[in-house]
PDB file of C-alpha atoms in Angstrom:
ATOM      1  CA  MET A   1      28.600  68.001   0.788  1.00 56.00           C
ATOM      2  CA  LYS A   2      27.991  64.332   1.383  1.00 59.00           C
ATOM      3  CA  LYS A   3      25.519  64.282  -1.350  1.00 60.00           C
ATOM      4  CA  ILE A   4      27.610  65.363  -3.576  1.00 59.00           C
ATOM      5  CA  PHE A   5      30.590  63.438  -3.213  1.00 55.00           C
ATOM      6  CA  LEU A   6      28.565  59.959  -2.572  1.00 52.00           C
ATOM      7  CA  LEU A   7      27.141  60.863  -6.301  1.00 52.00           C
ATOM      8  CA  PHE A   8      30.575  61.465  -7.623  1.00 57.00           C
ATOM      9  CA  ILE A   9      31.958  57.930  -6.009  1.00 58.00           C
ATOM     10  CA  ILE A  10      28.689  56.548  -7.683  1.00 57.00           C
ATOM     11  CA  LEU A  11      29.315  57.965 -11.447  1.00 54.00           C
ATOM     12  CA  HIS A  12      33.023  57.168 -11.005  1.00 55.00           C
ATOM     13  CA  SER A  13      32.086  53.715  -9.955  1.00 56.00           C
ATOM     14  CA  VAL A  14      29.825  53.233 -13.108  1.00 55.00           C
ATOM     15  CA  ALA A  15      31.919  54.901 -15.482  1.00 54.00           C
ATOM     16  CA  PHE A  16      35.271  52.999 -14.246  1.00 54.00           C
ATOM     17  CA  ASN A  17      33.444  49.579 -14.718  1.00 57.00           C
ATOM     18  CA  ILE A  18      32.016  50.560 -18.164  1.00 60.00           C
ATOM     19  CA  SER A  19      35.842  51.297 -18.709  1.00 68.00           C
ATOM     20  CA  ARG A  20      37.335  48.052 -17.901  1.00 78.00           C
ATOM     21  CA  LEU A  21      34.799  45.836 -20.335  1.00 85.00           C
ATOM     22  CA  THR A  22      37.324  44.401 -22.870  1.00 89.00           C
ATOM     23  CA  PRO A  23      36.321  43.435 -26.415  1.00 90.00           C
ATOM     24  CA  GLU A  24      37.200  39.531 -25.187  1.00 89.00           C
ATOM     25  CA  LYS A  25      34.063  40.071 -22.895  1.00 92.00           C
ATOM     26  CA  GLU A  26      31.938  41.225 -25.246  1.00 93.00           C
ATOM     27  CA  ILE A  27      32.888  38.277 -27.803  1.00 92.00           C
ATOM     28  CA  TYR A  28      32.369  35.809 -24.962  1.00 91.00           C
ATOM     29  CA  ASP A  29      29.185  36.936 -24.126  1.00 93.00           C
ATOM     30  CA  LYS A  30      27.602  37.410 -27.485  1.00 94.00           C
ATOM     31  CA  SER A  31      28.987  33.794 -28.321  1.00 92.00           C
ATOM     32  CA  ILE A  32      28.098  31.763 -25.142  1.00 92.00           C
ATOM     33  CA  SER A  33      25.194  30.662 -25.447  1.00 93.00           C
ATOM     34  CA  SER A  34      25.409  29.159 -28.987  1.00 95.00           C
ATOM     35  CA  ILE A  35      28.659  27.390 -27.375  1.00 94.00           C
ATOM     36  CA  PHE A  36      27.804  23.763 -26.167  1.00 93.00           C
ATOM     37  CA  THR A  37      29.647  20.653 -24.474  1.00 91.00           C
ATOM     38  CA  ILE A  38      29.826  17.552 -26.624  1.00 91.00           C
ATOM     39  CA  PHE A  39      29.234  13.763 -24.900  1.00 90.00           C
ATOM     40  CA  GLY A  40      29.972  11.152 -26.265  1.00 86.00           C
ATOM     41  CA  ASN A  41      29.371   7.234 -24.904  1.00 84.00           C
ATOM     42  CA  SER A  42      33.240   6.219 -24.658  1.00 78.00           C
ATOM     43  CA  GLY A  43      33.804   8.592 -21.987  1.00 76.00           C
ATOM     44  CA  SER A  44      34.966  11.528 -23.871  1.00 79.00           C
ATOM     45  CA  HIS A  45      34.012  14.843 -24.070  1.00 85.00           C
ATOM     46  CA  GLY A  46      34.737  18.164 -26.342  1.00 87.00           C
ATOM     47  CA  THR A  47      33.235  21.433 -27.247  1.00 90.00           C
ATOM     48  CA  GLY A  48      30.975  22.344 -30.276  1.00 94.00           C
ATOM     49  CA  PHE A  49      29.044  25.336 -31.521  1.00 95.00           C
ATOM     50  CA  LEU A  50      25.953  26.297 -33.666  1.00 97.00           C
ATOM     51  CA  ILE A  51      26.051  26.953 -37.373  1.00 97.00           C
ATOM     52  CA  ASP A  52      22.865  26.564 -38.281  1.00 97.00           C
ATOM     53  CA  ARG A  53      19.687  27.021 -36.314  1.00 95.00           C
ATOM     54  CA  GLU A  54      17.229  25.882 -38.737  1.00 96.00           C
ATOM     55  CA  ASN A  55      18.662  22.625 -38.698  1.00 97.00           C
ATOM     56  CA  GLY A  56      19.996  22.362 -35.451  1.00 96.00           C
ATOM     57  CA  LEU A  57      23.752  21.714 -36.810  1.00 97.00           C
ATOM     58  CA  ILE A  58      26.643  22.342 -34.672  1.00 97.00           C
ATOM     59  CA  ALA A  59      29.785  21.812 -35.630  1.00 96.00           C
ATOM     60  CA  THR A  60      33.002  20.316 -33.661  1.00 93.00           C
ATOM     61  CA  ASN A  61      36.561  18.115 -34.177  1.00 89.00           C
ATOM     62  CA  TYR A  62      36.358  14.371 -36.026  1.00 90.00           C
ATOM     63  CA  HIS A  63      38.265  13.387 -33.337  1.00 86.00           C
ATOM     64  CA  VAL A  64      35.804  14.435 -30.779  1.00 87.00           C
ATOM     65  CA  THR A  65      33.095  12.233 -32.259  1.00 86.00           C
ATOM     66  CA  SER A  66      35.371   8.853 -33.592  1.00 85.00           C
ATOM     67  CA  GLU A  67      35.454   6.603 -30.597  1.00 82.00           C
ATOM     68  CA  SER A  68      31.540   6.951 -29.712  1.00 83.00           C
ATOM     69  CA  ASN A  69      28.312   6.327 -31.857  1.00 86.00           C
ATOM     70  CA  LYS A  70      26.098   8.214 -29.263  1.00 90.00           C
ATOM     71  CA  PHE A  71      26.420  11.787 -28.659  1.00 90.00           C
ATOM     72  CA  ARG A  72      24.645  13.982 -26.551  1.00 92.00           C
ATOM     73  CA  VAL A  73      25.041  18.110 -26.573  1.00 93.00           C
ATOM     74  CA  LYS A  74      24.555  19.919 -22.926  1.00 91.00           C
ATOM     75  CA  PHE A  75      22.955  22.993 -22.993  1.00 89.00           C
ATOM     76  CA  ASN A  76      23.057  23.600 -19.936  1.00 84.00           C
ATOM     77  CA  ASP A  77      23.034  22.246 -16.180  1.00 83.00           C
ATOM     78  CA  THR A  78      19.845  20.420 -16.516  1.00 86.00           C
ATOM     79  CA  LEU A  79      19.305  19.978 -20.597  1.00 89.00           C
ATOM     80  CA  LYS A  80      21.036  17.461 -22.156  1.00 92.00           C
ATOM     81  CA  VAL A  81      19.896  16.130 -25.887  1.00 94.00           C
ATOM     82  CA  GLU A  82      20.643  13.649 -28.278  1.00 95.00           C
ATOM     83  CA  ALA A  83      22.393  13.891 -31.380  1.00 94.00           C
ATOM     84  CA  ILE A  84      23.412  12.213 -34.177  1.00 94.00           C
ATOM     85  CA  ILE A  85      26.630  12.705 -36.943  1.00 94.00           C
ATOM     86  CA  VAL A  86      25.706  14.201 -40.229  1.00 95.00           C
ATOM     87  CA  GLY A  87      28.842  14.808 -41.836  1.00 94.00           C
ATOM     88  CA  LYS A  88      32.308  14.011 -40.971  1.00 93.00           C
ATOM     89  CA  SER A  89      36.063  14.606 -41.974  1.00 91.00           C
ATOM     90  CA  ARG A  90      38.907  12.545 -41.003  1.00 91.00           C
ATOM     91  CA  TYR A  91      41.300  14.404 -43.288  1.00 89.00           C
ATOM     92  CA  ASP A  92      39.764  18.133 -41.996  1.00 89.00           C
ATOM     93  CA  ASP A  93      38.950  16.593 -38.011  1.00 88.00           C
ATOM     94  CA  MET A  94      35.803  18.368 -38.589  1.00 93.00           C
ATOM     95  CA  ALA A  95      32.301  16.583 -37.719  1.00 94.00           C
ATOM     96  CA  ILE A  96      28.712  18.400 -38.343  1.00 96.00           C
ATOM     97  CA  LEU A  97      26.288  16.984 -35.240  1.00 96.00           C
ATOM     98  CA  GLN A  98      22.428  17.733 -35.672  1.00 96.00           C
ATOM     99  CA  VAL A  99      19.724  17.838 -32.507  1.00 96.00           C
ATOM    100  CA  ASN A 100      16.367  18.870 -33.044  1.00 96.00           C
ATOM    101  CA  PRO A 101      15.843  22.492 -34.258  1.00 96.00           C
ATOM    102  CA  ASP A 102      13.395  23.029 -32.057  1.00 95.00           C
ATOM    103  CA  PHE A 103      16.117  22.578 -28.797  1.00 94.00           C
ATOM    104  CA  VAL A 104      18.396  25.848 -30.780  1.00 94.00           C
ATOM    105  CA  LYS A 105      15.436  28.012 -32.389  1.00 93.00           C
ATOM    106  CA  ASP A 106      15.965  30.892 -29.859  1.00 92.00           C
ATOM    107  CA  TYR A 107      19.729  30.405 -30.203  1.00 94.00           C
ATOM    108  CA  LYS A 108      21.774  32.171 -32.631  1.00 95.00           C
ATOM    109  CA  ALA A 109      24.239  30.420 -35.111  1.00 96.00           C
ATOM    110  CA  LEU A 110      28.286  31.825 -34.669  1.00 97.00           C
ATOM    111  CA  ASN A 111      29.026  34.144 -37.530  1.00 95.00           C
ATOM    112  CA  ILE A 112      31.917  32.189 -39.914  1.00 95.00           C
ATOM    113  CA  ALA A 113      34.284  34.521 -41.030  1.00 94.00           C
ATOM    114  CA  PRO A 114      33.729  34.800 -44.868  1.00 94.00           C
ATOM    115  CA  GLU A 115      35.581  32.755 -47.086  1.00 89.00           C
ATOM    116  CA  ASN A 116      38.228  35.535 -48.327  1.00 90.00           C
ATOM    117  CA  TYR A 117      38.695  36.955 -44.874  1.00 91.00           C
ATOM    118  CA  GLU A 118      42.422  37.851 -44.175  1.00 92.00           C
ATOM    119  CA  LEU A 119      44.030  36.766 -40.897  1.00 90.00           C
ATOM    120  CA  PHE A 120      47.243  38.279 -40.047  1.00 91.00           C
ATOM    121  CA  ILE A 121      50.072  37.012 -37.257  1.00 89.00           C
ATOM    122  CA  GLY A 122      49.458  39.326 -34.004  1.00 88.00           C
ATOM    123  CA  GLU A 123      45.906  38.912 -34.358  1.00 91.00           C
ATOM    124  CA  THR A 124      43.811  38.655 -30.814  1.00 91.00           C
ATOM    125  CA  VAL A 125      41.870  35.677 -30.891  1.00 91.00           C
ATOM    126  CA  ILE A 126      39.908  33.757 -28.064  1.00 91.00           C
ATOM    127  CA  ALA A 127      38.928  30.774 -27.653  1.00 88.00           C
ATOM    128  CA  ILE A 128      35.739  29.210 -25.339  1.00 88.00           C
ATOM    129  CA  GLY A 129      35.070  25.801 -24.636  1.00 85.00           C
ATOM    130  CA  SER A 130      34.784  22.916 -22.112  1.00 81.00           C
ATOM    131  CA  PRO A 131      38.773  21.968 -21.090  1.00 70.00           C
ATOM    132  CA  LEU A 132      39.271  19.376 -18.313  1.00 67.00           C
ATOM    133  CA  SER A 133      36.395  19.232 -16.280  1.00 73.00           C
ATOM    134  CA  GLN A 134      35.470  23.171 -16.820  1.00 71.00           C
ATOM    135  CA  ASN A 135      32.701  24.710 -18.886  1.00 77.00           C
ATOM    136  CA  GLU A 136      32.408  27.846 -20.579  1.00 80.00           C
ATOM    137  CA  ILE A 137      35.952  28.740 -19.980  1.00 77.00           C
ATOM    138  CA  LEU A 138      37.593  31.827 -22.330  1.00 83.00           C
ATOM    139  CA  SER A 139      40.985  32.024 -22.694  1.00 83.00           C
ATOM    140  CA  THR A 140      43.164  34.716 -25.480  1.00 84.00           C
ATOM    141  CA  GLY A 141      45.954  34.888 -27.299  1.00 84.00           C
ATOM    142  CA  ILE A 142      47.148  35.704 -30.395  1.00 82.00           C
ATOM    143  CA  ILE A 143      48.061  34.075 -34.121  1.00 82.00           C
ATOM    144  CA  SER A 144      51.351  32.910 -33.864  1.00 81.00           C
ATOM    145  CA  ARG A 145      51.526  31.439 -37.678  1.00 81.00           C
ATOM    146  CA  ILE A 146      49.391  30.528 -40.545  1.00 82.00           C
ATOM    147  CA  TYR A 147      49.795  28.021 -42.547  1.00 82.00           C
ATOM    148  CA  GLU A 148      47.596  26.690 -45.843  1.00 82.00           C
ATOM    149  CA  ARG A 149      45.268  24.334 -43.315  1.00 79.00           C
ATOM    150  CA  VAL A 150      46.437  25.340 -39.942  1.00 75.00           C
ATOM    151  CA  ILE A 151      46.592  28.898 -37.471  1.00 71.00           C
ATOM    152  CA  ILE A 152      49.038  27.731 -34.625  1.00 72.00           C
ATOM    153  CA  SER A 153      48.494  30.669 -31.552  1.00 71.00           C
ATOM    154  CA  ASP A 154      49.697  30.626 -28.006  1.00 68.00           C
ATOM    155  CA  VAL A 155      46.173  30.561 -26.658  1.00 74.00           C
ATOM    156  CA  ASN A 156      45.539  28.003 -24.026  1.00 74.00           C
ATOM    157  CA  ILE A 157      44.055  25.014 -25.179  1.00 74.00           C
ATOM    158  CA  ASN A 158      43.361  22.004 -23.311  1.00 73.00           C
ATOM    159  CA  PRO A 159      41.582  18.144 -23.590  1.00 72.00           C
ATOM    160  CA  GLY A 160      37.991  19.100 -24.156  1.00 73.00           C
ATOM    161  CA  ASN A 161      38.715  22.653 -25.672  1.00 79.00           C
ATOM    162  CA  SER A 162      38.368  20.299 -28.858  1.00 85.00           C
ATOM    163  CA  GLY A 163      35.596  20.932 -31.388  1.00 87.00           C
ATOM    164  CA  GLY A 164      35.583  24.808 -29.903  1.00 91.00           C
ATOM    165  CA  PRO A 165      35.390  27.682 -31.899  1.00 94.00           C
ATOM    166  CA  LEU A 166      38.492  30.326 -32.353  1.00 91.00           C
ATOM    167  CA  ILE A 167      36.784  33.657 -32.858  1.00 93.00           C
ATOM    168  CA  ASN A 168      38.796  36.562 -33.296  1.00 93.00           C
ATOM    169  CA  LEU A 169      37.928  40.181 -32.293  1.00 94.00           C
ATOM    170  CA  ASP A 170      35.619  41.019 -35.253  1.00 95.00           C
ATOM    171  CA  GLY A 171      33.330  38.167 -33.390  1.00 95.00           C
ATOM    172  CA  TYR A 172      34.045  35.903 -36.415  1.00 96.00           C
ATOM    173  CA  VAL A 173      34.847  31.920 -35.780  1.00 95.00           C
ATOM    174  CA  ILE A 174      37.792  31.444 -37.960  1.00 89.00           C
ATOM    175  CA  GLY A 175      38.682  27.752 -36.575  1.00 88.00           C
ATOM    176  CA  ILE A 176      38.406  25.148 -34.798  1.00 89.00           C
ATOM    177  CA  ASN A 177      40.739  23.958 -31.685  1.00 85.00           C
ATOM    178  CA  THR A 178      42.095  20.969 -32.539  1.00 80.00           C
ATOM    179  CA  PHE A 179      45.102  20.068 -30.628  1.00 68.00           C
ATOM    180  CA  ALA A 180      47.236  21.352 -27.972  1.00 69.00           C
ATOM    181  CA  ASP A 181      51.293  20.783 -28.150  1.00 66.00           C
ATOM    182  CA  GLY A 182      52.387  21.649 -25.157  1.00 60.00           C
ATOM    183  CA  SER A 183      55.529  21.572 -23.300  1.00 54.00           C
ATOM    184  CA  VAL A 184      56.966  20.821 -19.835  1.00 45.00           C
ATOM    185  CA  ASN A 185      58.102  24.294 -19.430  1.00 49.00           C
ATOM    186  CA  GLY A 186      54.670  26.009 -20.249  1.00 50.00           C
ATOM    187  CA  PRO A 187      51.290  26.031 -21.721  1.00 60.00           C
ATOM    188  CA  GLY A 188      53.333  25.741 -25.370  1.00 63.00           C
ATOM    189  CA  LEU A 189      51.194  26.101 -28.645  1.00 56.00           C
ATOM    190  CA  SER A 190      47.932  25.256 -29.917  1.00 61.00           C
ATOM    191  CA  GLY A 191      46.728  24.257 -33.329  1.00 64.00           C
ATOM    192  CA  ILE A 192      43.519  25.779 -34.998  1.00 65.00           C
TER     193      ILE A 192
END
């Protein structure tokens, strides 16, 4: 009888743990290895994500790179590599960094949403980045408003999240986290 009871507890525990896995956890696990912390020589940092492994291209915000002329990409606790800017747009607040492709050959580029991909208000989204003094932080929210060039969300964005991907539950990058519009009474809204 004890063996049957013990087996029941083990099976129940396994089933319960599997049912607790969320879509957000799945997206995080699939994406995190391709999201990096970007450091500039001005002392600032932000987040970036792999968009083309064959060419070693990493997307981030223009404002993450605007005050520096040398950059390093942190892949893990022991590996930081130099990067150069190969494209930037102040208007779009985007910059593309390039690292030696040998460093990213085993990584997977994140999936960018197709050109006419439809977004909707209320859609669950996740931000992954390196806010404040943290690394690899996941925050979730919903799309609160959609404008022609901006998504407004209640997802929690802090300094250091800039340049990281906003990902929906289909696993598509639908924007680059850009700014927080916080208030003294709460976390506020974020612009992507």
